[in-house]
Amino acid sequence: MLVAAAVCPCPPLLVPEVAAGAAPELDDARAACADALGVLAAARPDRLVVVGPADETGRGQYPEGTPGSFRGFGVDVDVRLGRGRPDPAAMDATAPERELPPSLAVAAWLLTRTDWADAPVAGLGVGERLEAEQCVRAGRELAAPDQRVALLVMGDASACRTLKAPGYLDERAAGFDAEVARALGSADIPALKALDSALAHELKASGRAPWQILAGAAENTPLSGSLLYDEAPYGVGYLVAAWS
């Protein structure tokens, strides 16, 4: 069963070495992420699953110990998912010896920053166009009834909040982000399930599929939510929430 969840944004800019001189601009977001991870630790889960968006080559499962890096963003920073070494038997047979996709690499960095050692960790990279029904089904499968499972859910809201945003200004973005923030802050499972996948894609909201996986995992668990951060630096919606 799902005992806790943390929702965090996944921009590589959360890593100070990547952000460089702009690093202080996301200090509040980093602090909120640390608070959300504290909620996960307090729940004492048997297993932590990190879920984040991934492109076609990054989809699938990642066992504890899978490496990742931010070298593609111009910095010599390496990470590893959890504390263990990867078990070859647990690797996704379709793509062995892969590195973490960027969203899961950010999650691995957050876990390292908070010195996570509370439970084994596994990762799941999901396609941003995965249908809502499939997301909910995947969430149900993650919340195994015989284990206390926690989720670290990575993903950004819209990237269209300002003229200088990656997706330019879209007048629908602020309303979409406000509804997502409300749903995450109140653990509103039906609202998350009902998110419009086509609109989310148009607004470049990479978190839609991971949020709907969370909704599926939380279906039969009475969790309460708390919104810890809701800002749009650089025109991209970054949300942090904790469910417990």
XYZ file of N, CA and C in Angstrom:
732
model
N 0.835 -1.196 0.000
C 0.000 0.000 0.000
C 0.871 1.249 0.000
N 0.317 2.302 -0.552
C 1.045 3.576 -0.569
C 0.929 4.240 0.796
N 2.068 4.559 1.402
C 2.050 5.180 2.726
C 2.453 6.648 2.688
N 3.095 7.085 1.620
C 3.497 8.493 1.512
C 3.944 8.767 0.089
N 3.912 10.036 -0.283
C 4.402 10.442 -1.602
C 4.965 11.848 -1.515
N 5.981 12.084 -2.314
C 6.537 13.427 -2.486
C 6.498 13.755 -3.963
N 6.063 14.945 -4.280
C 6.018 15.414 -5.666
C 7.029 16.550 -5.798
N 7.939 16.408 -6.749
C 8.988 17.418 -6.939
C 9.150 17.736 -8.421
N 9.609 18.942 -8.744
C 9.927 19.263 -10.137
C 11.229 18.572 -10.534
N 11.499 18.528 -11.837
C 12.681 17.776 -12.272
C 13.637 18.549 -13.172
N 13.735 19.878 -13.072
C 14.707 20.571 -13.918
C 16.130 20.301 -13.428
N 17.052 19.990 -14.329
C 18.443 19.848 -13.901
C 18.978 21.080 -13.183
N 18.337 22.228 -13.366
C 18.748 23.449 -12.665
C 18.656 23.320 -11.152
N 17.939 22.314 -10.644
C 17.926 22.093 -9.200
C 19.323 21.740 -8.687
N 20.136 21.170 -9.549
C 21.513 20.834 -9.170
C 22.351 22.113 -9.271
N 22.902 22.595 -8.170
C 23.587 23.899 -8.193
C 24.690 23.995 -9.232
N 25.412 22.917 -9.457
C 26.501 22.968 -10.450
C 25.963 23.229 -11.850
N 24.762 22.733 -12.128
C 24.145 22.985 -13.430
C 23.656 24.427 -13.512
N 23.016 24.897 -12.434
C 22.488 26.268 -12.421
C 23.582 27.319 -12.363
N 24.750 26.947 -11.809
C 25.890 27.864 -11.692
C 25.479 29.146 -10.965
N 25.682 30.311 -11.573
C 25.419 31.573 -10.895
C 23.963 31.802 -10.547
N 23.048 31.064 -11.216
C 21.623 31.223 -10.934
C 21.152 30.277 -9.838
N 22.047 29.506 -9.246
C 21.650 28.490 -8.266
C 20.800 29.031 -7.119
N 21.129 30.217 -6.545
C 20.314 30.710 -5.415
C 18.847 30.934 -5.760
N 18.536 31.105 -7.039
C 17.154 31.374 -7.422
C 16.230 30.195 -7.117
N 16.775 29.005 -6.993
C 15.953 27.825 -6.705
C 16.215 27.269 -5.307
N 16.819 28.060 -4.435
C 17.071 27.593 -3.066
C 15.771 27.202 -2.356
N 14.721 27.987 -2.549
C 13.449 27.678 -1.883
C 12.864 26.371 -2.418
N 13.007 26.146 -3.701
C 12.508 24.896 -4.282
C 13.278 23.700 -3.731
N 14.599 23.843 -3.615
C 15.407 22.742 -3.054
C 14.999 22.462 -1.616
N 14.775 23.515 -0.843
C 14.388 23.338 0.555
C 13.033 22.639 0.655
N 12.094 23.004 -0.220
C 10.788 22.361 -0.219
C 10.903 20.889 -0.583
N 11.758 20.576 -1.546
C 11.975 19.175 -1.919
C 12.535 18.383 -0.730
N 13.464 18.981 -0.013
C 14.025 18.305 1.158
C 12.947 18.049 2.206
N 12.044 19.011 2.389
C 10.945 18.820 3.341
C 10.031 17.681 2.888
N 9.751 17.618 1.597
C 8.888 16.558 1.080
C 9.531 15.189 1.260
N 10.837 15.101 1.041
C 11.532 13.833 1.249
C 11.543 13.451 2.725
N 11.545 14.454 3.597
C 11.447 14.168 5.019
C 10.141 13.479 5.376
N 9.064 13.834 4.676
C 7.780 13.172 4.891
C 7.871 11.703 4.475
N 8.559 11.434 3.374
C 8.743 10.041 2.948
C 9.500 9.243 4.005
N 10.581 9.813 4.514
C 11.383 9.109 5.512
C 10.575 8.830 6.770
N 9.751 9.801 7.171
C 8.963 9.644 8.391
C 7.939 8.521 8.274
N 7.548 8.183 7.050
C 6.562 7.126 6.837
C 7.160 5.732 6.980
N 8.474 5.639 7.030
C 9.176 4.351 7.177
C 8.716 3.320 6.141
N 8.870 3.621 4.860
C 8.425 2.669 3.835
C 9.356 1.464 3.736
N 8.821 0.379 3.189
C 9.646 -0.787 2.881
C 10.372 -0.601 1.561
N 9.816 0.263 0.697
C 10.376 0.451 -0.640
C 10.017 1.844 -1.131
N 10.957 2.495 -1.814
C 10.721 3.784 -2.440
C 10.821 3.610 -3.949
N 9.807 4.079 -4.658
C 9.830 4.051 -6.115
C 9.853 5.486 -6.620
N 10.825 5.789 -7.451
C 10.951 7.111 -8.062
C 10.362 7.041 -9.459
N 9.417 7.922 -9.751
C 8.742 7.936 -11.044
C 9.002 9.275 -11.712
N 9.397 9.251 -12.983
C 9.653 10.505 -13.682
C 9.496 10.359 -15.177
N 9.305 11.479 -15.874
C 9.152 11.431 -17.333
C 10.464 11.036 -18.006
N 10.319 10.364 -19.139
C 11.502 9.929 -19.883
C 11.160 9.865 -21.364
N 12.174 10.072 -22.193
C 11.942 9.921 -23.628
C 11.913 8.435 -23.978
N 11.800 8.139 -25.251
C 11.601 6.748 -25.674
C 12.723 5.831 -25.208
N 13.963 6.310 -25.219
C 15.084 5.457 -24.819
C 15.208 5.305 -23.311
N 14.526 6.177 -22.554
C 14.682 6.152 -21.105
C 13.528 5.515 -20.359
N 12.545 5.004 -21.086
C 11.386 4.427 -20.423
C 11.723 3.047 -19.852
N 11.051 2.690 -18.765
C 11.251 1.375 -18.177
C 11.745 1.461 -16.752
N 12.166 0.315 -16.239
C 12.548 0.193 -14.841
C 14.052 0.378 -14.643
N 14.396 0.910 -13.485
C 15.793 1.134 -13.113
C 16.014 0.620 -11.699
N 16.871 -0.368 -11.518
C 17.113 -0.894 -10.166
C 17.995 0.039 -9.347
N 17.994 -0.196 -8.070
C 18.855 0.581 -7.181
C 20.299 0.469 -7.646
N 20.995 1.587 -7.579
C 22.395 1.605 -7.978
C 22.628 2.041 -9.404
N 21.567 2.208 -10.203
C 21.745 2.647 -11.586
C 22.413 4.023 -11.607
N 23.435 4.202 -12.420
C 24.128 5.498 -12.456
C 23.421 6.508 -13.346
N 23.725 7.759 -13.096
C 23.266 8.851 -13.932
C 24.281 9.971 -13.851
N 24.127 10.974 -14.679
C 25.068 12.089 -14.630
C 24.437 13.329 -15.237
N 25.113 14.458 -15.024
C 24.691 15.722 -15.616
C 25.756 16.232 -16.583
N 26.546 15.312 -17.096
C 27.597 15.693 -18.050
C 27.001 16.273 -19.327
N 25.789 15.799 -19.675
C 25.123 16.349 -20.845
C 24.720 17.802 -20.683
N 24.765 18.298 -19.440
C 24.447 19.701 -19.164
C 25.708 20.499 -18.867
N 26.860 19.888 -19.167
C 28.116 20.620 -19.100
C 28.812 20.618 -17.759
N 28.393 19.736 -16.828
C 29.041 19.701 -15.523
C 29.444 18.263 -15.187
N 30.515 18.149 -14.451
C 31.059 16.847 -14.091
C 30.439 16.380 -12.768
N 29.159 16.048 -12.816
C 28.433 15.599 -11.631
C 27.796 14.251 -11.938
N 28.138 13.250 -11.148
C 27.582 11.908 -11.306
C 26.713 11.570 -10.104
N 25.699 10.760 -10.338
C 24.798 10.335 -9.270
C 24.545 8.839 -9.408
N 23.940 8.288 -8.379
C 23.550 6.878 -8.409
C 22.219 6.767 -7.674
N 21.313 5.964 -8.197
C 19.985 5.827 -7.601
C 20.078 4.989 -6.337
N 19.869 5.635 -5.192
C 20.000 4.926 -3.929
C 21.443 4.659 -3.584
N 21.646 3.730 -2.668
C 22.991 3.475 -2.166
C 23.616 2.198 -2.714
N 22.787 1.311 -3.264
C 23.290 0.013 -3.681
C 23.947 0.026 -5.046
N 24.418 -1.132 -5.438
C 24.942 -1.358 -6.779
C 23.862 -2.062 -7.592
N 23.789 -1.811 -8.898
C 22.722 -2.418 -9.678
C 22.839 -3.930 -9.725
N 21.698 -4.602 -9.592
C 21.624 -6.052 -9.723
C 21.311 -6.365 -11.179
N 22.229 -6.999 -11.908
C 21.990 -7.260 -13.329
C 20.689 -8.018 -13.568
N 20.293 -8.867 -12.629
C 19.062 -9.641 -12.803
C 17.828 -8.759 -12.745
N 17.966 -7.576 -12.130
C 16.823 -6.680 -11.991
C 16.747 -5.650 -13.104
N 17.753 -5.595 -13.972
C 17.760 -4.595 -15.025
C 16.663 -4.871 -16.035
N 16.137 -3.842 -16.642
C 15.167 -3.961 -17.710
C 15.853 -4.659 -18.877
N 15.349 -5.830 -19.225
C 16.000 -6.645 -20.246
C 16.013 -5.958 -21.603
N 15.108 -5.020 -21.838
C 15.054 -4.357 -23.138
C 16.146 -3.314 -23.311
N 16.756 -2.879 -22.216
C 17.780 -1.832 -22.312
C 18.739 -1.950 -21.140
N 19.610 -2.966 -21.134
C 20.509 -3.164 -20.006
C 21.572 -2.079 -19.930
N 22.026 -1.860 -18.715
C 23.134 -0.957 -18.446
C 22.856 0.476 -18.913
N 21.614 0.922 -18.790
C 21.288 2.295 -19.151
C 21.640 3.232 -18.018
N 21.819 4.505 -18.374
C 21.915 5.542 -17.359
C 20.528 6.086 -17.083
N 20.379 6.697 -15.929
C 19.113 7.298 -15.557
C 18.734 8.420 -16.528
N 17.466 8.533 -16.899
C 17.037 9.729 -17.646
C 17.147 10.950 -16.748
N 17.157 12.155 -17.318
C 17.390 13.359 -16.505
C 16.464 13.502 -15.303
N 15.181 13.186 -15.449
C 14.270 13.365 -14.318
C 14.644 12.468 -13.146
N 15.047 11.240 -13.430
C 15.447 10.328 -12.362
C 16.831 10.669 -11.826
N 17.682 11.257 -12.666
C 18.986 11.713 -12.179
C 18.799 12.848 -11.173
N 17.848 13.754 -11.453
C 17.550 14.824 -10.488
C 17.037 14.214 -9.187
N 16.174 13.210 -9.289
C 15.671 12.537 -8.088
C 16.805 11.893 -7.311
N 17.730 11.249 -8.021
C 18.868 10.621 -7.350
C 19.710 11.666 -6.627
N 19.869 12.834 -7.257
C 20.620 13.914 -6.611
C 19.900 14.381 -5.342
N 18.575 14.534 -5.415
C 17.818 14.944 -4.235
C 17.953 13.931 -3.107
N 17.903 12.663 -3.441
C 18.023 11.615 -2.414
C 19.410 11.635 -1.787
N 20.434 11.852 -2.598
C 21.793 11.938 -2.074
C 21.932 13.154 -1.163
N 21.326 14.262 -1.580
C 21.413 15.508 -0.813
C 20.781 15.360 0.570
N 19.735 14.553 0.656
C 19.067 14.352 1.942
C 19.550 13.082 2.636
N 20.582 12.462 2.066
C 21.200 11.283 2.679
C 20.176 10.165 2.897
N 19.390 9.869 1.849
C 18.355 8.848 1.946
C 18.970 7.486 2.236
N 18.512 6.843 3.282
C 18.957 5.489 3.606
C 17.842 4.719 4.287
N 16.603 5.119 4.027
C 15.477 4.586 4.779
C 14.847 3.344 4.157
N 15.056 3.106 2.871
C 14.452 1.957 2.214
C 15.127 1.752 0.866
N 15.064 0.548 0.317
C 15.572 0.326 -1.042
C 14.837 1.212 -2.044
N 15.544 1.554 -3.125
C 15.011 2.492 -4.113
C 14.988 1.826 -5.490
N 13.934 2.076 -6.234
C 13.856 1.671 -7.634
C 13.307 2.834 -8.435
N 13.582 2.850 -9.732
C 13.131 3.938 -10.590
C 12.243 3.448 -11.713
N 11.385 4.344 -12.199
C 10.521 4.049 -13.332
C 10.434 5.276 -14.220
N 10.917 5.152 -15.450
C 10.808 6.223 -16.430
C 9.574 5.992 -17.288
N 8.725 7.008 -17.411
C 7.462 6.858 -18.137
C 7.384 7.851 -19.289
N 6.745 7.438 -20.352
C 6.559 8.315 -21.497
C 5.576 9.425 -21.196
N 5.864 10.612 -21.673
C 5.010 11.757 -21.377
C 3.643 11.656 -22.053
N 3.490 10.821 -23.068
C 2.211 10.668 -23.757
C 1.447 9.429 -23.299
N 1.904 8.762 -22.243
C 1.221 7.573 -21.761
C -0.220 7.918 -21.394
N -1.168 7.128 -21.883
C -2.581 7.408 -21.646
C -2.919 7.347 -20.162
N -3.919 8.127 -19.773
C -4.297 8.224 -18.361
C -4.636 6.859 -17.771
N -5.378 6.045 -18.511
C -5.757 4.724 -17.999
C -4.533 3.875 -17.709
N -3.558 3.930 -18.599
C -2.334 3.156 -18.399
C -1.547 3.687 -17.204
N -1.542 4.988 -17.025
C -0.860 5.580 -15.868
C -1.488 5.097 -14.571
N -2.806 5.158 -14.511
C -3.511 4.740 -13.296
C -3.260 3.262 -13.030
N -3.279 2.453 -14.072
C -3.030 1.026 -13.908
C -1.613 0.777 -13.387
N -0.649 1.509 -13.930
C 0.730 1.358 -13.467
C 0.860 1.743 -12.006
N 0.142 2.793 -11.596
C 0.169 3.203 -10.201
C -0.388 2.137 -9.284
N -1.481 1.523 -9.688
C -2.062 0.449 -8.884
C -1.057 -0.685 -8.690
N -0.328 -1.002 -9.742
C 0.639 -2.097 -9.663
C 1.803 -1.751 -8.738
N 2.162 -0.466 -8.684
C 3.266 -0.064 -7.814
C 2.899 -0.182 -6.338
N 1.634 0.082 -6.023
C 1.196 0.084 -4.630
C 0.839 -1.331 -4.186
N 1.843 -2.192 -4.139
C 1.627 -3.592 -3.769
C 1.018 -3.678 -2.375
N -0.018 -4.504 -2.194
C -0.697 -4.565 -0.896
C 0.144 -5.144 0.231
N 1.188 -5.885 -0.117
C 1.988 -6.551 0.918
C 3.219 -5.755 1.330
N 3.351 -4.514 0.853
C 4.500 -3.679 1.181
C 4.058 -2.255 1.489
N 4.839 -1.593 2.334
C 4.651 -0.164 2.575
C 5.487 0.581 1.539
N 4.806 1.147 0.550
C 5.475 1.771 -0.595
C 5.373 3.287 -0.489
N 6.464 3.970 -0.784
C 6.468 5.424 -0.914
C 6.848 5.778 -2.348
N 6.319 6.886 -2.841
C 6.629 7.356 -4.191
C 7.290 8.721 -4.148
N 8.330 8.869 -4.948
C 8.911 10.174 -5.235
C 8.569 10.465 -6.688
N 7.670 11.408 -6.901
C 7.085 11.664 -8.217
C 7.685 12.938 -8.792
N 8.403 12.796 -9.897
C 9.104 13.907 -10.513
C 8.344 14.407 -11.738
N 8.327 15.713 -11.937
C 7.701 16.253 -13.133
C 7.395 17.732 -12.983
N 7.467 18.452 -14.084
C 7.190 19.886 -14.090
C 5.762 20.150 -14.550
N 5.231 21.286 -14.141
C 3.954 21.754 -14.668
C 4.215 22.421 -16.030
N 3.368 23.335 -16.443
C 3.484 23.881 -17.797
C 4.794 24.646 -17.993
N 5.222 24.698 -19.235
C 6.417 25.473 -19.594
C 6.023 26.627 -20.498
N 4.866 27.226 -20.201
C 4.307 28.264 -21.072
C 3.746 29.434 -20.270
N 4.393 29.776 -19.173
C 3.814 30.785 -18.282
C 4.199 32.218 -18.655
N 5.261 32.400 -19.423
C 5.699 33.748 -19.795
C 6.178 33.755 -21.239
N 6.413 34.952 -21.760
C 6.902 35.072 -23.129
C 8.265 34.413 -23.318
N 9.069 34.386 -22.258
C 10.409 33.816 -22.357
C 10.466 32.349 -21.933
N 9.320 31.770 -21.642
C 9.278 30.364 -21.239
C 9.672 29.473 -22.416
N 10.127 28.251 -22.135
C 10.508 27.340 -23.227
C 9.406 27.122 -24.255
N 8.148 27.152 -23.810
C 7.031 26.955 -24.737
C 6.318 28.230 -25.116
N 6.923 29.378 -24.829
C 6.319 30.694 -25.078
C 5.081 30.844 -24.199
N 4.425 31.953 -24.256
C 3.265 32.232 -23.405
C 2.003 31.589 -23.982
N 1.324 30.828 -23.119
C 0.019 30.265 -23.471
C -0.944 30.653 -22.344
N -2.006 31.327 -22.676
C -2.926 31.848 -21.668
C -3.579 30.742 -20.840
N -3.565 29.519 -21.333
C -4.173 28.402 -20.598
C -3.262 27.859 -19.508
N -1.986 28.224 -19.541
C -1.005 27.588 -18.669
C -1.253 27.889 -17.192
N -1.543 29.127 -16.863
C -1.714 29.490 -15.456
C -2.888 28.741 -14.843
N -3.990 28.624 -15.570
C -5.145 27.903 -15.058
C -4.874 26.420 -14.893
N -4.171 25.839 -15.859
C -3.811 24.425 -15.761
C -2.950 24.185 -14.528
N -1.931 25.018 -14.358
C -1.028 24.851 -13.219
C -1.750 25.050 -11.888
N -2.676 26.008 -11.850
C -3.415 26.259 -10.612
C -4.252 25.047 -10.223
N -4.869 24.394 -11.196
C -5.675 23.219 -10.900
C -4.790 22.053 -10.437
N -3.638 21.883 -11.073
C -2.718 20.827 -10.640
C -2.232 21.105 -9.223
N -1.865 22.350 -8.938
C -1.400 22.707 -7.590
C -2.483 22.427 -6.558
N -3.725 22.775 -6.886
C -4.824 22.514 -5.955
C -4.991 21.009 -5.718
N -4.951 20.229 -6.809
C -5.143 18.782 -6.692
C -4.017 18.126 -5.904
N -2.785 18.545 -6.163
C -1.654 17.962 -5.430
C -1.689 18.390 -3.967
N -2.074 19.627 -3.710
C -2.101 20.119 -2.341
C -3.203 19.520 -1.499
N -4.239 19.003 -2.140
C -5.367 18.425 -1.400
C -5.496 16.922 -1.622
N -4.517 16.310 -2.304
C -4.558 14.876 -2.607
C -5.874 14.509 -3.288
N -6.250 15.309 -4.276
C -7.508 15.110 -5.000
C -7.255 14.115 -6.137
N -7.496 12.851 -5.862
C -7.192 11.794 -6.826
C -8.053 11.890 -8.084
N -9.372 12.076 -7.973
C -10.173 12.201 -9.195
C -9.717 13.353 -10.094
N -9.331 14.463 -9.500
C -8.884 15.606 -10.311
C -7.599 15.278 -11.060
N -6.682 14.560 -10.424
C -5.447 14.180 -11.109
C -5.737 13.199 -12.242
N -6.640 12.255 -12.001
C -7.002 11.312 -13.057
C -7.624 12.019 -14.248
N -8.329 13.110 -13.978
C -9.068 13.811 -15.026
C -8.225 14.818 -15.803
N -6.953 14.961 -15.485
C -6.123 15.924 -16.208
C -6.134 15.621 -17.705
N -6.229 16.652 -18.496
C -6.312 16.531 -19.956
C -4.915 16.263 -20.513
N -4.687 15.050 -20.997
C -3.346 14.689 -21.467
C -2.957 15.484 -22.707
N -3.914 15.775 -23.587
C -3.598 16.550 -24.786
C -3.204 17.973 -24.420
N -3.948 18.584 -23.508
C -3.616 19.946 -23.074
C -2.270 19.957 -22.366
N -2.034 18.964 -21.511
C -0.748 18.896 -20.811
C 0.403 18.823 -21.806
N 0.231 18.068 -22.867
C 1.289 17.961 -23.884
C 1.492 19.300 -24.582
N 0.402 19.975 -24.925
C 0.520 21.272 -25.592
C 1.219 22.294 -24.703
N 1.003 22.180 -23.389
C 1.617 23.117 -22.446
C 2.980 22.639 -21.953
N 3.440 21.514 -22.483
C 4.754 20.949 -22.135
C 4.863 20.638 -20.636
N 3.780 20.129 -20.069
C 3.754 19.760 -18.648
C 4.223 18.316 -18.512
N 5.491 18.129 -18.211
C 6.078 16.791 -18.198
C 5.594 15.939 -17.030
N 4.961 16.560 -16.025
C 4.557 15.806 -14.847
C 3.221 15.105 -14.965
N 2.460 15.336 -16.041
C 1.103 14.795 -16.109
C 1.065 13.277 -15.912
N 1.846 12.520 -16.649
C 1.809 11.055 -16.527
C 2.259 10.600 -15.133
N 3.387 11.088 -14.598
C 3.758 10.708 -13.236
C 2.698 11.054 -12.194
N 2.031 12.220 -12.337
C 0.984 12.578 -11.371
C -0.180 11.601 -11.445
N -0.501 11.133 -12.647
C -1.604 10.185 -12.777
C -1.203 8.791 -12.290
N 0.071 8.454 -12.364
C 0.545 7.219 -11.734
C 0.369 7.314 -10.221
N 0.697 8.477 -9.661
C 0.466 8.705 -8.236
C -1.008 8.524 -7.892
N -1.891 9.054 -8.728
C -3.322 8.926 -8.472
C -3.743 7.470 -8.432
N -3.211 6.653 -9.336
C -3.543 5.234 -9.330
C -3.024 4.529 -8.097
N -1.820 4.891 -7.668
C -1.226 4.248 -6.494
C -1.972 4.601 -5.223
N -2.580 5.774 -5.195
C -3.215 6.272 -3.966
C -4.710 5.991 -3.900
N -5.244 5.263 -4.872
C -6.692 5.074 -4.960
C -7.343 4.595 -3.668
N -6.749 3.620 -3.017
C -7.391 2.991 -1.863
C -6.723 3.354 -0.542
N -6.045 4.501 -0.528
C -5.321 4.914 0.669
C -5.765 6.312 1.089
N -6.187 6.488 2.332
C -6.630 7.814 2.784
C -5.454 8.715 3.141
N -4.868 9.355 2.132
C -3.735 10.249 2.353
C -4.198 11.701 2.306
N -3.528 12.547 3.060
C -3.778 13.987 2.996
C -2.596 14.656 2.315
N -2.862 15.769 1.640
C -1.817 16.436 0.886
C -1.467 17.803 1.441
N -0.255 18.258 1.118
C 0.200 19.588 1.516
C 1.047 20.165 0.386
N 0.708 21.345 -0.082
C 1.479 22.003 -1.138
C 2.590 22.820 -0.489
N 3.835 22.509 -0.825
C 4.987 23.131 -0.180
C 5.640 24.221 -1.030
N 5.405 24.197 -2.333
C 6.064 25.165 -3.215
C 5.252 25.281 -4.491
N 5.044 26.509 -4.971
C 4.278 26.752 -6.195
C 4.770 28.050 -6.811
N 5.728 27.926 -7.706
C 6.306 29.093 -8.364
C 6.571 28.755 -9.830
N 6.838 29.780 -10.620
C 7.119 29.569 -12.042
C 8.343 30.351 -12.477
N 9.513 30.040 -11.905
C 10.728 30.709 -12.385
C 11.008 30.287 -13.825
N 11.508 31.197 -14.589
C 11.840 30.921 -15.995
C 10.598 30.556 -16.814
N 9.401 30.860 -16.291
C 8.181 30.580 -17.029
C 7.724 29.139 -16.985
N 8.313 28.345 -16.101
C 7.960 26.928 -15.966
C 7.378 26.700 -14.577
N 6.260 26.012 -14.500
C 5.631 25.752 -13.221
C 6.342 24.657 -12.446
N 6.847 25.011 -11.262
C 7.495 24.034 -10.392
C 6.631 23.867 -9.138
N 6.232 22.642 -8.871
C 5.365 22.338 -7.726
C 6.022 21.301 -6.839
N 5.909 21.507 -5.536
C 6.375 20.516 -4.554
C 5.219 20.240 -3.607
N 4.924 18.967 -3.397
C 3.844 18.568 -2.509
C 4.247 17.327 -1.759
N 3.596 17.105 -0.626
C 3.830 15.905 0.179
C 2.487 15.308 0.547
N 2.386 13.995 0.418
C 1.188 13.258 0.828
C 1.569 12.304 1.944
N 0.770 12.262 2.972
C 1.067 11.358 4.083
C -0.227 10.916 4.746
